[in-house]
C-alpha atoms as a printed R data frame, in Angstrom:
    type eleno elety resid chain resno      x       y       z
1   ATOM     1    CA   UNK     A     1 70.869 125.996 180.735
2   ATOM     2    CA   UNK     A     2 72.754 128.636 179.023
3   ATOM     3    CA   UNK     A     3 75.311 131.613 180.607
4   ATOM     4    CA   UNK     A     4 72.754 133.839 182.734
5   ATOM     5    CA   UNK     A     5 75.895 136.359 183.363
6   ATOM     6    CA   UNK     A     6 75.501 137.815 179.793
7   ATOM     7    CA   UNK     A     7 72.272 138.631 181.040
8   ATOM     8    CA   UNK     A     8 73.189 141.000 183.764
9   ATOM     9    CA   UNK     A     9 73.529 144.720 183.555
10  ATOM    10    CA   UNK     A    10 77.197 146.532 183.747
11  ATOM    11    CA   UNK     A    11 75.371 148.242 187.024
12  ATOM    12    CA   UNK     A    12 74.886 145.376 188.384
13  ATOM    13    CA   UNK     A    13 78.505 143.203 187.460
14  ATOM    14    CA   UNK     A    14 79.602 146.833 189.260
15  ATOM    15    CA   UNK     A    15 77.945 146.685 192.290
16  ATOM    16    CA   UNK     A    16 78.628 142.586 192.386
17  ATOM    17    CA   UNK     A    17 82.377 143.589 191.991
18  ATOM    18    CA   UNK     A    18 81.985 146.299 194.881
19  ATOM    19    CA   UNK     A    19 80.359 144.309 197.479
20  ATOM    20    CA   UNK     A    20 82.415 141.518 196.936
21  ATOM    21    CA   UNK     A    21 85.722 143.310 197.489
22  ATOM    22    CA   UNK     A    22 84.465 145.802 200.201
23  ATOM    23    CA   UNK     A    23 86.926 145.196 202.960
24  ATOM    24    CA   UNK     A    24 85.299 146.895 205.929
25  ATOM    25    CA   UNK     A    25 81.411 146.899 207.347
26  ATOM    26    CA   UNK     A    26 81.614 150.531 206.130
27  ATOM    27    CA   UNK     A    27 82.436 150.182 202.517
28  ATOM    28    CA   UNK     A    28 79.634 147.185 202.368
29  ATOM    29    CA   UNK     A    29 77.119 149.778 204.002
30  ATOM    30    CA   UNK     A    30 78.468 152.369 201.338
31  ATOM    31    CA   UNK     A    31 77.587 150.270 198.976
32  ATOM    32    CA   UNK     A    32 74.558 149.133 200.376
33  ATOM    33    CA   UNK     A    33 73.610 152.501 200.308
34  ATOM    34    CA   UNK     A    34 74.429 153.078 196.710
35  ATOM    35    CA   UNK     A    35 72.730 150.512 195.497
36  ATOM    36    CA   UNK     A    36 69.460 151.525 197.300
37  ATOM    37    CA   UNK     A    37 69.722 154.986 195.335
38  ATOM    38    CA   UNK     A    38 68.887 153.032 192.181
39  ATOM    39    CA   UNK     A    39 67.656 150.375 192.939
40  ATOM    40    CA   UNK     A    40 64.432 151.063 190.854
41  ATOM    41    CA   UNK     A    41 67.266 151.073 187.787
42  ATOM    42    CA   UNK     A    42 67.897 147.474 188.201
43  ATOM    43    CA   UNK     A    43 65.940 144.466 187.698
44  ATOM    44    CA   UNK     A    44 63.937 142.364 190.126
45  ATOM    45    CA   UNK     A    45 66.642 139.303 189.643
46  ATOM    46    CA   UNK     A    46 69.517 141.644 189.894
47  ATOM    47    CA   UNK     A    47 68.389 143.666 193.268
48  ATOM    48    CA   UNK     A    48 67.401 139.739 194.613
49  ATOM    49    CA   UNK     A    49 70.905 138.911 193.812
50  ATOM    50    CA   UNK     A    50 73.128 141.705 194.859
51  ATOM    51    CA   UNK     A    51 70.540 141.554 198.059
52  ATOM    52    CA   UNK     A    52 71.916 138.046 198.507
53  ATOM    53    CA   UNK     A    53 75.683 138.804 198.375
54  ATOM    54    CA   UNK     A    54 75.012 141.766 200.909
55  ATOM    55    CA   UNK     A    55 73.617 139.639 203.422
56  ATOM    56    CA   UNK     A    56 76.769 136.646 202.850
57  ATOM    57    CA   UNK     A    57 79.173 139.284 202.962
58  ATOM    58    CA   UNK     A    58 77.220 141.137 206.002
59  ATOM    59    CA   UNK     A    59 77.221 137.612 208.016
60  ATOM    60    CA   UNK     A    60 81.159 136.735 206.554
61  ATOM    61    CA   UNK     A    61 82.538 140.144 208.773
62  ATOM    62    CA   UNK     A    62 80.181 139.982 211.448
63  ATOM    63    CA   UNK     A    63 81.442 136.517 212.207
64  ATOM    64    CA   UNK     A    64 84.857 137.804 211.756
65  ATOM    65    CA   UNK     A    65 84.702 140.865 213.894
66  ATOM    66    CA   UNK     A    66 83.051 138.177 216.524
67  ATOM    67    CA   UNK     A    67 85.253 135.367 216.631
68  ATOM    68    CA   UNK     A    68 88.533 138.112 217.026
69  ATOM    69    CA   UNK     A    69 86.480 139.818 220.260
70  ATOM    70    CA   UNK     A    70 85.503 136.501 221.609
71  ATOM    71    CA   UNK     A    71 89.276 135.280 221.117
72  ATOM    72    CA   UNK     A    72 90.723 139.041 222.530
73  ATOM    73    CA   UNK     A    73 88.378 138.206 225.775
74  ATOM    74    CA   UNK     A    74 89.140 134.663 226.385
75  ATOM    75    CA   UNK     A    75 92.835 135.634 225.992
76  ATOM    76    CA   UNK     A    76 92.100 138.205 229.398
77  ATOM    77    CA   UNK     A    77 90.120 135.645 230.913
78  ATOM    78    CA   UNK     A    78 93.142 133.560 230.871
79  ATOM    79    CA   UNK     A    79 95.358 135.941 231.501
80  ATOM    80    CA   UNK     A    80 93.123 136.878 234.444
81  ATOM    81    CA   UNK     A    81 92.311 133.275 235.944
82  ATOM    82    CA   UNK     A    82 96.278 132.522 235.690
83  ATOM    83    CA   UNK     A    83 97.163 135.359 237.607
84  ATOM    84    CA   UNK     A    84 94.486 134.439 240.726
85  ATOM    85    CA   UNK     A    85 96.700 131.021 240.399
86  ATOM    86    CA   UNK     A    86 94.017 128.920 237.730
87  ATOM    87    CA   UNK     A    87 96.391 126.728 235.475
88  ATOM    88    CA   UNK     A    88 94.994 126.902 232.186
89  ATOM    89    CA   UNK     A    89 94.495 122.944 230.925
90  ATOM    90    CA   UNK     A    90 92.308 123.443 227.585
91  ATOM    91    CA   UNK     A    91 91.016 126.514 225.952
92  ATOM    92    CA   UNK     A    92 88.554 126.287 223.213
93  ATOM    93    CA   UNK     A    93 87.848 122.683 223.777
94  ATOM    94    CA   UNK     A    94 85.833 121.169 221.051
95  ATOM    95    CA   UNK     A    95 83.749 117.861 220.388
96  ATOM    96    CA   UNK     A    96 80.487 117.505 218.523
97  ATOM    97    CA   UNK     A    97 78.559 118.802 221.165
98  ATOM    98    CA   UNK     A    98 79.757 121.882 221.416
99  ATOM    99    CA   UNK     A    99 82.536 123.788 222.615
100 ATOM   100    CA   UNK     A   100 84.535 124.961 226.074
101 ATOM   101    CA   UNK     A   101 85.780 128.397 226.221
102 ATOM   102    CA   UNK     A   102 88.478 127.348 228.976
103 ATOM   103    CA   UNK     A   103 89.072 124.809 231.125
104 ATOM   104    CA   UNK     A   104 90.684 125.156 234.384
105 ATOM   105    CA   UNK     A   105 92.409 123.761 237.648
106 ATOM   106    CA   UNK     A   106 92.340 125.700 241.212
107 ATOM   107    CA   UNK     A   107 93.757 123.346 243.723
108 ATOM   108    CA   UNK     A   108 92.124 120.359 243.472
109 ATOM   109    CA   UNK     A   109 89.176 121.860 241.220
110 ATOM   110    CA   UNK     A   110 88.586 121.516 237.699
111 ATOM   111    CA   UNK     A   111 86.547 124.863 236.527
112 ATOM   112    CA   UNK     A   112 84.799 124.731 232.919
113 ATOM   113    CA   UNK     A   113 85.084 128.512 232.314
114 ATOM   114    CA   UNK     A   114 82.467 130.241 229.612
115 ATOM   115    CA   UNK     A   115 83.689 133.959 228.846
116 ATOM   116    CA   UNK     A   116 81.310 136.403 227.621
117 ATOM   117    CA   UNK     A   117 83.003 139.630 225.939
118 ATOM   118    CA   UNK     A   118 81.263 142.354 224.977
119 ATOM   119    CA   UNK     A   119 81.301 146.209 224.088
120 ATOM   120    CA   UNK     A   120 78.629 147.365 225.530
121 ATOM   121    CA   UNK     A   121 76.264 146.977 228.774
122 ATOM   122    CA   UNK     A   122 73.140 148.219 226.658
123 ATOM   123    CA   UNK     A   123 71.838 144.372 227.562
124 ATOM   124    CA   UNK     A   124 73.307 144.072 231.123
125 ATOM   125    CA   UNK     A   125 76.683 142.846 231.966
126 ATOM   126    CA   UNK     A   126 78.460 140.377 229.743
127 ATOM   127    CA   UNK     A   127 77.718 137.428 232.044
128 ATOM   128    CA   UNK     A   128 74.228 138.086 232.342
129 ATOM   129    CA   UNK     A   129 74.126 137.011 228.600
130 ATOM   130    CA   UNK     A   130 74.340 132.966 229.795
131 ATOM   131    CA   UNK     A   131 70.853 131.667 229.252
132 ATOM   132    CA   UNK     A   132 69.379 128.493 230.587
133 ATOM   133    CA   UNK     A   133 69.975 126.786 227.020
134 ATOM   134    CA   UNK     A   134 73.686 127.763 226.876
135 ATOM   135    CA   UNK     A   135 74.186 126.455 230.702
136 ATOM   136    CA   UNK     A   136 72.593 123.357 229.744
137 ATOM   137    CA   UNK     A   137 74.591 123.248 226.689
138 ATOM   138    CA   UNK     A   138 78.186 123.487 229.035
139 ATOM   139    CA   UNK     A   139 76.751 121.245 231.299
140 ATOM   140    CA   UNK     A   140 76.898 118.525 228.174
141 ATOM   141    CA   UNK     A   141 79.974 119.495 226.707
142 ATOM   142    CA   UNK     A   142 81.753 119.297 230.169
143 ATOM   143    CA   UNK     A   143 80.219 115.515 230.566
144 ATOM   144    CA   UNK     A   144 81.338 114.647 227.128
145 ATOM   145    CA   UNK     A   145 84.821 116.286 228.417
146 ATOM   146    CA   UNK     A   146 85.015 114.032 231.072
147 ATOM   147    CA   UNK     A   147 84.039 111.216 229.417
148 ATOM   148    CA   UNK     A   148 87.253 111.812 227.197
149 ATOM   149    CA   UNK     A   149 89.290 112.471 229.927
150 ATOM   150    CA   UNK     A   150 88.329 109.250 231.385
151 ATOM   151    CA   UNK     A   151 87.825 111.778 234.886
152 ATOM   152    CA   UNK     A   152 84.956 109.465 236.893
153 ATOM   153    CA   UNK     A   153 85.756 111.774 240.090
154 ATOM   154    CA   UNK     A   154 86.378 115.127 240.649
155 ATOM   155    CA   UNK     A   155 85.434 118.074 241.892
156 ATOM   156    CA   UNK     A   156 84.203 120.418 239.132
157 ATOM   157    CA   UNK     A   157 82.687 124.350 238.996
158 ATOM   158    CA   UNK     A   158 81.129 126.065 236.250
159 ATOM   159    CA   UNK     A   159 82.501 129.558 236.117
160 ATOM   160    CA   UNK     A   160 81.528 132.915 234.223
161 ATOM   161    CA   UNK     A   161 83.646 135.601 233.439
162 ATOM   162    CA   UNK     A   162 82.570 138.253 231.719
163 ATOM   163    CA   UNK     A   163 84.824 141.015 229.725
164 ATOM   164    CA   UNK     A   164 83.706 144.474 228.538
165 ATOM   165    CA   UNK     A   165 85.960 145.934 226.398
């Protein structure tokens, strides 16, 4: 199969260039936006294809922008939880079932903390946003934490806090 970038249009090896190096969500929506105007200038393949590196590049900041809010608000949490006199034992706890936000000790409690951060209440408060499948998903990540732990006894408490920032 021969070189299919000698086949592409300058517009669109310009466009490619742009959205690839946009640095913000509002120079990919500029773009975005630019490429719509002339859209009917490029080729079906071409629009397909910068369409395609939109999206990955659309999903690459969103994830970004997510992770460093969900990290800002389980950084309060903790800060929060330690000052009510929580120690702190794990945070981010990982196996490959899933993942802890925090795990805690109050006297002679261990607390498997989730932390819900969010910006705005348009969808109710930030620990509203726990479903059933997420609580059942804690439930197993806190067994397999146990398990590893080699803790056969305790008493444990799932916790919520939720962060609007």
């Amino acid at each position: 199969m021969g070189d299919l970038s000698a086949h592409w249009s300058e517009d669109f090896r310009t466009f490619r260039e742009g959205l690839e190096q946009a640095e913000s969500a509002d120079a990919l929506l500029a773009m975005g936006r630019a490429i719509a105007r002339v859209k009917d200038d490029l080729a079906a393949a071409e629009l397909h294809a910068l369409r395609s590196i939109y999206q990955k590049r659309q999903v690459e900041m969103t994830s970004g922008r997510r992770k460093r809010v969900g990290g800002e608000g389980e950084a309060l949490a903790a800060r929060f939880l330690e000052e009510k006199g929580y120690r702190i034992l794990e945070r981010n706890w990982r196996d490959a079932s899933g993942e802890l936000d925090l795990i805690a000790q109050h006297g002679d409690t261990l607390i498997f903390v989730e932390v819900k951060t969010g910006k705005t209440a348009a969808f109710g408060p930030p620990e509203m946003w726990v479903t059933e499948a997420k609580q059942r998903q804690i439930v197993k990540v806190a067994q397999a934490y146990l398990f590893a732990q080699q803790i056969e006894e305790a008493d444990i408490r799932f916790d919520v806090v939720g962060i609007e920032i």
